[in-house]
Short mmCIF file of C-alpha atoms (C1' of nucleotides) in Angstrom, two decimals:
data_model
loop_
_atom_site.label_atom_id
_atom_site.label_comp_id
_atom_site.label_asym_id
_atom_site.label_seq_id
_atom_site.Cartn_x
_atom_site.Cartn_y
_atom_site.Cartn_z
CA UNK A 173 0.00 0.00 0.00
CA UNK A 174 1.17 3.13 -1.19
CA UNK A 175 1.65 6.43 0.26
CA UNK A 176 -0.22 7.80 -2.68
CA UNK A 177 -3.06 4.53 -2.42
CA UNK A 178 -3.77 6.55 1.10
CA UNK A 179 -3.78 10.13 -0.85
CA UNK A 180 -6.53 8.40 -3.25
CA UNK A 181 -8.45 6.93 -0.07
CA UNK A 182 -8.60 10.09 1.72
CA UNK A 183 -9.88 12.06 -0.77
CA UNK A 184 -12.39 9.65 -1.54
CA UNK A 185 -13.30 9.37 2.02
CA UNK A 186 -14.07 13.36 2.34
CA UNK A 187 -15.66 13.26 -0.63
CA UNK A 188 -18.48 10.65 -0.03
CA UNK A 189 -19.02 12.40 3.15
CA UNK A 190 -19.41 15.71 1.65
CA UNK A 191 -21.48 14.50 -0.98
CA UNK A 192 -24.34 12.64 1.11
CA UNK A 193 -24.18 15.51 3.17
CA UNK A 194 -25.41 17.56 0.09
CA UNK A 195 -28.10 15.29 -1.16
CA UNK A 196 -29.36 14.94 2.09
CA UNK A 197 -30.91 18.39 1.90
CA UNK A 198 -33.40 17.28 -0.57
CA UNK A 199 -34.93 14.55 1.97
CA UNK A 200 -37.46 16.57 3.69
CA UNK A 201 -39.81 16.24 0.83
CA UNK A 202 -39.27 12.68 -0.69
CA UNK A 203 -39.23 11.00 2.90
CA UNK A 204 -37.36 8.73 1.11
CA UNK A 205 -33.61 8.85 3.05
CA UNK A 206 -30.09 7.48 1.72
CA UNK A 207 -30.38 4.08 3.51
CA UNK A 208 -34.01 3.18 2.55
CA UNK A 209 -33.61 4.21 -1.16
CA UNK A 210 -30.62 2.06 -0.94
CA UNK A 211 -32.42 -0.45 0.31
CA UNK A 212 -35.53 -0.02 -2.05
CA UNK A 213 -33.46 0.06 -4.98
CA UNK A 214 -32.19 -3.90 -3.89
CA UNK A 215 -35.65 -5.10 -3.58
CA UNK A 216 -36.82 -3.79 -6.38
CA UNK A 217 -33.96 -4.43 -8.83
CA UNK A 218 -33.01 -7.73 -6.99
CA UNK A 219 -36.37 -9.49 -6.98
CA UNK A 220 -37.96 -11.12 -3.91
CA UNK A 221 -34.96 -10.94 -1.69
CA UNK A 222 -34.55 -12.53 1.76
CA UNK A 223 -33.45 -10.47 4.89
CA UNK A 224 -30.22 -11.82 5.24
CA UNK A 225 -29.46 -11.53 1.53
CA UNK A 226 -30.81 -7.72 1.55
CA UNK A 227 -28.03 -7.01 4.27
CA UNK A 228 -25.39 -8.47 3.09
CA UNK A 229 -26.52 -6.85 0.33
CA UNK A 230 -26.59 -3.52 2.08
CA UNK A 231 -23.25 -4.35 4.30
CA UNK A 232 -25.38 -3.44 7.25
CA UNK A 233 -26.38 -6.49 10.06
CA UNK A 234 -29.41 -8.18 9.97
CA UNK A 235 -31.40 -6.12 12.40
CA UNK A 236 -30.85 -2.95 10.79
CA UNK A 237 -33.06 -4.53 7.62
CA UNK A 238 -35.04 -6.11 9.79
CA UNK A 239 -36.52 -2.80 11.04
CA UNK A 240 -35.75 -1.25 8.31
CA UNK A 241 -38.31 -3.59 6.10
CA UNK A 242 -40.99 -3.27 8.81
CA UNK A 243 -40.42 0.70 8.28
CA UNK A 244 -40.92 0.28 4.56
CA UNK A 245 -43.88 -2.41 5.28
CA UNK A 246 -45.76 -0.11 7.37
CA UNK A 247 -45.53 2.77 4.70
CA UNK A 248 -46.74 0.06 1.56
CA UNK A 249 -43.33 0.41 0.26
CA UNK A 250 -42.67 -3.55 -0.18
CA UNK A 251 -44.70 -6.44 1.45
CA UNK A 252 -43.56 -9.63 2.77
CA UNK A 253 -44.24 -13.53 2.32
CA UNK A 254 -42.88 -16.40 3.95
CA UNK A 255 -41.24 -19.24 2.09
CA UNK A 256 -43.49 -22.47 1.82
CA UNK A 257 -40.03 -24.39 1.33
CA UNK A 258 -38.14 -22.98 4.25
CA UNK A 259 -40.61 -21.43 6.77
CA UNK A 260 -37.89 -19.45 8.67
CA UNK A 261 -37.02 -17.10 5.77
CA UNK A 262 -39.40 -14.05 4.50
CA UNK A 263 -39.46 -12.71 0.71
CA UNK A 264 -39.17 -9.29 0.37
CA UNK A 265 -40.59 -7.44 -2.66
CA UNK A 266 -41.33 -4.10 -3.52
CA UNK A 267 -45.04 -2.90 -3.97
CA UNK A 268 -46.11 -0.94 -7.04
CA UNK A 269 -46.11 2.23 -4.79
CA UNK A 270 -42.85 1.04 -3.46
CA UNK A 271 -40.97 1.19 -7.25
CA UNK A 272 -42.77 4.78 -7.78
CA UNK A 273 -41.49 6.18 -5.00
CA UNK A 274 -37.99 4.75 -5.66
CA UNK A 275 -37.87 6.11 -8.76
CA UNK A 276 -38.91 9.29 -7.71
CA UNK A 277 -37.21 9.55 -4.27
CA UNK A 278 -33.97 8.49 -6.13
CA UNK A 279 -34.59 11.36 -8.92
CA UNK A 280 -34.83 13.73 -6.78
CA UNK A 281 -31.37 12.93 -4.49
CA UNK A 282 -29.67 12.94 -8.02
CA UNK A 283 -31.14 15.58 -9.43
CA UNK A 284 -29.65 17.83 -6.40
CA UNK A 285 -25.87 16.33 -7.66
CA UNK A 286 -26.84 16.87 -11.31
CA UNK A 287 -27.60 19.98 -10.59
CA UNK A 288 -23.60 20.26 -10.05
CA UNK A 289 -22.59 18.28 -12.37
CA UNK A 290 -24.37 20.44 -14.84
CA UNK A 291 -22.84 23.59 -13.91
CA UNK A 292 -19.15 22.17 -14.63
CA UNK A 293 -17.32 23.40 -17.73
CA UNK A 294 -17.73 20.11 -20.24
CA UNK A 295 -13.84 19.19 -19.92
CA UNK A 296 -14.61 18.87 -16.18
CA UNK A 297 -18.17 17.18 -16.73
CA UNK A 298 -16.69 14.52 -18.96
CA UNK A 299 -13.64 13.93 -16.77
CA UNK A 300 -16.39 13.53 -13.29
CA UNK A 301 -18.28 11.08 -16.24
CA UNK A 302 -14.91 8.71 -16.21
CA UNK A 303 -14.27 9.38 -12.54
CA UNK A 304 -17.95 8.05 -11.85
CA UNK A 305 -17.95 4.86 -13.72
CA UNK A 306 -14.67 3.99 -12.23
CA UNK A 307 -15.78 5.03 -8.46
CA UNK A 308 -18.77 2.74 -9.41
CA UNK A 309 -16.75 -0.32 -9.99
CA UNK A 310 -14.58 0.44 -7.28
CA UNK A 311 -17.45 0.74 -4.64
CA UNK A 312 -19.60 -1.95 -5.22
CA UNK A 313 -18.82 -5.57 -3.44
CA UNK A 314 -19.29 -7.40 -7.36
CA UNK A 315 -22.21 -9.43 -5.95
CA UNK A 316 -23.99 -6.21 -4.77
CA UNK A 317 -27.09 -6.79 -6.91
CA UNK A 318 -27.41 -2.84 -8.38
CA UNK A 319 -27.94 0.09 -6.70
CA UNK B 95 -28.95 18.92 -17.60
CA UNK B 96 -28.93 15.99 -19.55
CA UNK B 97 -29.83 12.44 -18.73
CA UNK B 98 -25.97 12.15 -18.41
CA UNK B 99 -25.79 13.92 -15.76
CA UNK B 100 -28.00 11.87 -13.96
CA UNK B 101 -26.63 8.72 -14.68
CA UNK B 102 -23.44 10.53 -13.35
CA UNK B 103 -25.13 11.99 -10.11
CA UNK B 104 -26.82 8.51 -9.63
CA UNK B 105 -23.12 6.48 -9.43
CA UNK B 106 -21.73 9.23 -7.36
CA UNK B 107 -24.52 8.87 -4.94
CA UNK B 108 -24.35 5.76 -4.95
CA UNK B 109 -20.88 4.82 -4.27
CA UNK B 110 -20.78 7.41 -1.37
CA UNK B 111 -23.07 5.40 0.54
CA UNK B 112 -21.31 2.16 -0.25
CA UNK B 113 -17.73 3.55 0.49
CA UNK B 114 -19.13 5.27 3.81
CA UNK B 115 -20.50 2.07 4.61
CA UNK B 116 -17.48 0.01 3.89
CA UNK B 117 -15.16 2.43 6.10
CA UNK B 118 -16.85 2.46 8.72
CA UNK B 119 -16.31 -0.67 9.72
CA UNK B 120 -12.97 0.17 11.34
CA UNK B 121 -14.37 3.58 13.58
CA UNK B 122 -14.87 0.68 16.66
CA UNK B 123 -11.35 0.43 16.65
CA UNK B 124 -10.46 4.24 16.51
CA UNK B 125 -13.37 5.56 18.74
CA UNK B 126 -13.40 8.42 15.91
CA UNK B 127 -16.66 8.58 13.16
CA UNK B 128 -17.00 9.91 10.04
CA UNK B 129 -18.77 13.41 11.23
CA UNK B 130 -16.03 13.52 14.29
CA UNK B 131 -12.93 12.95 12.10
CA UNK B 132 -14.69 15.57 9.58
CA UNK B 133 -15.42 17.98 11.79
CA UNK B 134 -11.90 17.44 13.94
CA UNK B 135 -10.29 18.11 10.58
CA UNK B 136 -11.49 21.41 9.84
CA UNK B 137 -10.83 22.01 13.26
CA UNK B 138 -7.25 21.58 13.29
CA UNK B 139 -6.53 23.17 9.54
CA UNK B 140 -9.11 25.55 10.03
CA UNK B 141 -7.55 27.00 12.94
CA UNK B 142 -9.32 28.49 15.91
CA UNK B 143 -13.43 28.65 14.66
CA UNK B 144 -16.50 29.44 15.65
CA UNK B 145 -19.54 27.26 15.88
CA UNK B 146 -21.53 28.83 13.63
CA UNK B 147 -18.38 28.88 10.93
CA UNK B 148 -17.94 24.80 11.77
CA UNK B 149 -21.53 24.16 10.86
CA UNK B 150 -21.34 26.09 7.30
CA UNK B 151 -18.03 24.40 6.64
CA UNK B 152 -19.24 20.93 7.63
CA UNK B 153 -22.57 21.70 6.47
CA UNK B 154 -25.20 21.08 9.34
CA UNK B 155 -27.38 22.80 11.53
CA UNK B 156 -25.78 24.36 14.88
CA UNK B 157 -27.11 22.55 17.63
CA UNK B 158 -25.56 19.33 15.70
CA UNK B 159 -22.21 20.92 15.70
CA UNK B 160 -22.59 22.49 19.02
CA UNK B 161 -23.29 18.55 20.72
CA UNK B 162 -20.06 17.12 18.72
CA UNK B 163 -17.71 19.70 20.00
CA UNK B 164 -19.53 19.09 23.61
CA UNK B 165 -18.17 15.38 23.03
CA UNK B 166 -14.73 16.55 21.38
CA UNK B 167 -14.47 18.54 24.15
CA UNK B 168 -15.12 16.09 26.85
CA UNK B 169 -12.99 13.37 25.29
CA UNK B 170 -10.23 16.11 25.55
CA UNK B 171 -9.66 16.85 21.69
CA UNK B 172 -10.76 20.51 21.37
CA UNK B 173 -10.63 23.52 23.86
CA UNK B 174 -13.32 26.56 23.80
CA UNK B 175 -12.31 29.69 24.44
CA UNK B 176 -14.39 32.73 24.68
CA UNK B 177 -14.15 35.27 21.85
CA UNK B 178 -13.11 38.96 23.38
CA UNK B 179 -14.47 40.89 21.19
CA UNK B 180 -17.94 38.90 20.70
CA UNK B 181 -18.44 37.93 24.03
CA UNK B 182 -21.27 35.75 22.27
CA UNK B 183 -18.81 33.44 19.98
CA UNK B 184 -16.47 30.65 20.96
CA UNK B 185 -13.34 29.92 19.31
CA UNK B 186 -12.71 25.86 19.05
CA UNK B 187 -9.51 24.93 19.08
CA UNK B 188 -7.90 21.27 19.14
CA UNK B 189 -5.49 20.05 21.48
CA UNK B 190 -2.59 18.26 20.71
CA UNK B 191 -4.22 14.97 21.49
CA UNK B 192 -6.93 15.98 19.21
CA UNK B 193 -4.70 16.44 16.39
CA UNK B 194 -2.62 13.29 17.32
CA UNK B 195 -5.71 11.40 16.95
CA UNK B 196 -6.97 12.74 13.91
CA UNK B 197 -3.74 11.72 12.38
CA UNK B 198 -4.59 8.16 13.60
CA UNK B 199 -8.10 8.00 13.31
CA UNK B 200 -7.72 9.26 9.44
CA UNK B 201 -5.20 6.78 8.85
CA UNK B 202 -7.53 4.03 10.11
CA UNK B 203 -10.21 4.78 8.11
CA UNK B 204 -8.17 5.84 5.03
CA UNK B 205 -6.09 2.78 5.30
CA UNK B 206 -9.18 0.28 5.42
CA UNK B 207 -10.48 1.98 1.62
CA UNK B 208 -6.59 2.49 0.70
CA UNK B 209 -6.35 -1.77 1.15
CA UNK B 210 -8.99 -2.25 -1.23
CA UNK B 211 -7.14 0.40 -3.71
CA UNK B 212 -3.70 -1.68 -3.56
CA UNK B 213 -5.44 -4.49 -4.53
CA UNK B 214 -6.64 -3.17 -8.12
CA UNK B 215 -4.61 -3.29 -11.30
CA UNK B 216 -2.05 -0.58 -11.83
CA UNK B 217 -3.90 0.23 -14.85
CA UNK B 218 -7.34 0.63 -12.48
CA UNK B 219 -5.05 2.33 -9.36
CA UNK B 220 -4.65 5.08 -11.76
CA UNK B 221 -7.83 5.78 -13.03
CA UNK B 222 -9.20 5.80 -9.98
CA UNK B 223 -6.36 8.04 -8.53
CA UNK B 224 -7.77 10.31 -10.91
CA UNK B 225 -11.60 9.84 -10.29
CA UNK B 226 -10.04 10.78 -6.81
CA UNK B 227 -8.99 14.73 -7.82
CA UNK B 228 -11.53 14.78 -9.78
CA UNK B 229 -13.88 13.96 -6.92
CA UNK B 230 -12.11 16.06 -4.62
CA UNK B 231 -12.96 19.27 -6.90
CA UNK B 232 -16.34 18.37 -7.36
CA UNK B 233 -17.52 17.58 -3.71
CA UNK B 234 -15.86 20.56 -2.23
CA UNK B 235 -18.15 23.95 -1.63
CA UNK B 236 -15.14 26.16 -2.96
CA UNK B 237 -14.91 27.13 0.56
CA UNK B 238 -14.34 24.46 2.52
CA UNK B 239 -11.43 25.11 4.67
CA UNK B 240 -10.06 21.27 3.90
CA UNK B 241 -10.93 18.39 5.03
"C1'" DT C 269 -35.11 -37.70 18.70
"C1'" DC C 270 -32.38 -34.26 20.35
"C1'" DA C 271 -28.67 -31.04 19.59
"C1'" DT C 272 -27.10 -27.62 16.53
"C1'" DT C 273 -27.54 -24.25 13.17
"C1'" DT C 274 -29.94 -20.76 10.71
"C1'" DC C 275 -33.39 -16.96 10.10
"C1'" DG C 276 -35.62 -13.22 11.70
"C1'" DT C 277 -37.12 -10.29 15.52
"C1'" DT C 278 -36.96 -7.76 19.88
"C1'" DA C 279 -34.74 -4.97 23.31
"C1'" DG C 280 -31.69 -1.60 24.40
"C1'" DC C 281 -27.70 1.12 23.44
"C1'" DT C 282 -25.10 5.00 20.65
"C1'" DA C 283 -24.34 8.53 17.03
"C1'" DA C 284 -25.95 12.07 14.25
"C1'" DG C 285 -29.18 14.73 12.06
"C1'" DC C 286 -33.30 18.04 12.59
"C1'" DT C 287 -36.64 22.00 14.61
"C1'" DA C 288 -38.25 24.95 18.24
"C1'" DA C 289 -37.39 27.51 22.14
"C1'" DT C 290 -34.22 30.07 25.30
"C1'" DG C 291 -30.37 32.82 27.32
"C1'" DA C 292 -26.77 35.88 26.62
"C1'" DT C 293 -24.74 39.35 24.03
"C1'" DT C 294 -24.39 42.76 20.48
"C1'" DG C 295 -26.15 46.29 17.54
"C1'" DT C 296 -29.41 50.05 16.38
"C1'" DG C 297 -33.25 53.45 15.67
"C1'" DG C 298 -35.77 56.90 18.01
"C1'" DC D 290 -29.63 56.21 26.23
"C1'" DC D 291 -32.68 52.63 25.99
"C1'" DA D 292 -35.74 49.41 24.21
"C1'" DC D 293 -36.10 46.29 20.58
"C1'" DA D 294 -34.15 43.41 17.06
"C1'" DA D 295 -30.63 40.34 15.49
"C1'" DT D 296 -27.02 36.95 16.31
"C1'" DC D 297 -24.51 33.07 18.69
"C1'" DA D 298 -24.70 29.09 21.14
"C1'" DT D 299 -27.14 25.79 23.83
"C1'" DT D 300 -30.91 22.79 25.49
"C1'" DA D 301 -34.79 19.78 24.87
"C1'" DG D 302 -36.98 16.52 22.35
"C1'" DC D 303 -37.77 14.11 18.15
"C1'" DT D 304 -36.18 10.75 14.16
"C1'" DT D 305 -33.19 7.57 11.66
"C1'" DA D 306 -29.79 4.21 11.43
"C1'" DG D 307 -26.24 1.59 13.02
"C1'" DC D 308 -24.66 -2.05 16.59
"C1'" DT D 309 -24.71 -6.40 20.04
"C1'" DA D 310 -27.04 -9.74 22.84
"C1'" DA D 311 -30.70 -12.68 23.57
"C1'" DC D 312 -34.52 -15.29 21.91
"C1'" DG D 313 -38.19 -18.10 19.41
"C1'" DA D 314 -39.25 -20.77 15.43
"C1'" DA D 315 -37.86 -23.71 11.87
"C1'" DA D 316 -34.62 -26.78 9.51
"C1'" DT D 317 -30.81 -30.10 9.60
"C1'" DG D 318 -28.15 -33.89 10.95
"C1'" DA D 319 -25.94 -37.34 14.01
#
DNA sequence: TCATTTCGTTAGCTAAGCTAATGATTGTGG
DNA sequence: CCACAATCATTAGCTTAGCTAACGAAATGA
């Protein structure tokens, strides 16, 4: 590990920081926050989807989804169904309501960033393009099902 | 803004939450959290400051910044001092052991994200050192102190 | 069958964000 | 000069989201 591998880590660090911070001023009116959207977007990309699976998924600890499903459950977001062939597990998918409001919830989050990205000069926009794509295959896990 | 953008926004977002998530894995260790080591930062490059200046810089509400320094504070990493002039102000400061362990704490964090980097083709290590400066650019308000 | 493992939930803790209200100080218009 | 307005920080009280530990229900296997 290089020192300039820690250069690259720190200023990704501040950077994810700084940008949820941002988007998270746009919350208020979806009611839709970072970690449900994140969750959301699983379920309803990823099919019916078992706890355990969703937080593995979501690198978060079973009782975090656990609540976080009932949460989501109570506002018609997703519903849940038991496996007939294993009783102990629950399927998770996402209710018609539950994809709108991803899709919107989500639009709005980004459209605060795009709203950035939009007022860069293009060499700058088209270098943050390149910058994205790579940061995407950096961040996820490889089994993480979208997001 | 073009549908682009979005796409671009939507990675960005995206990846923030995943790289935030992976990270933090390591702050049991270091006793230090993303918002602490953030704040602590500006702290110690952004010389003496006042609450209300810590809040704009790290982007929150007062009474969120006025509770973490309460905790910096008690764990012994910042000192408060009274402004003279504006008897109504209070200058934060951090202590030597507050800088010592954002040095520490940093590293922890940084050094958990900088694994993953080391572990990536050369070819990808630089790409994504660039997505890195780029990102740095981007997520900074222009007038953030550092961090 | 009985012990173990797995799945999900509950309970209870911490951190971090918010708004509203308040106290202390500063600044200002008559 | 003084009363009122504005500003700075804090307190109180709420929400969300993470965690571990403990537990019940179901499946598995010796």
């Amino acid at each position: 590990m290089s020192a300039t591998d820690r250069q690259v880590a720190d200023r990704l660090h501040s950077a994810a920081i700084h940008l949820l911070r941002h988007v998270r001023t746009v919350d208020s009116k979806s009611g839709l926050t970072a970690s449900r959207l994140s969750a959301l977007s699983v379920i309803v990309f990823g099919g019916p989807i078992s706890i355990s699976e969703l937080a593995e998924a979501e690198q978060v600890r079973p009782p975090t989804i656990s609540r976080l499903v009932k949460e989501l459950e109570w506002e018609g977001l997703v519903s849940r169904q038991r496996d007939t062939r294993d009783r102990r597990v629950i399927r998770i998918r996402a209710t018609s309501k539950g994809k709108r409001l991803l899709f919107e919830g989500r639009e709005r989050r980004v459209a605060k960033l795009a709203e950035r990205v939009a007022g860069l000069s293009p060499d700058e926009r088209e270098r943050l393009a390149e910058a994205a794509a790579t940061l995407e295959r950096f961040s996820l896990p490889a089994d993480h099902p979208l997001s």
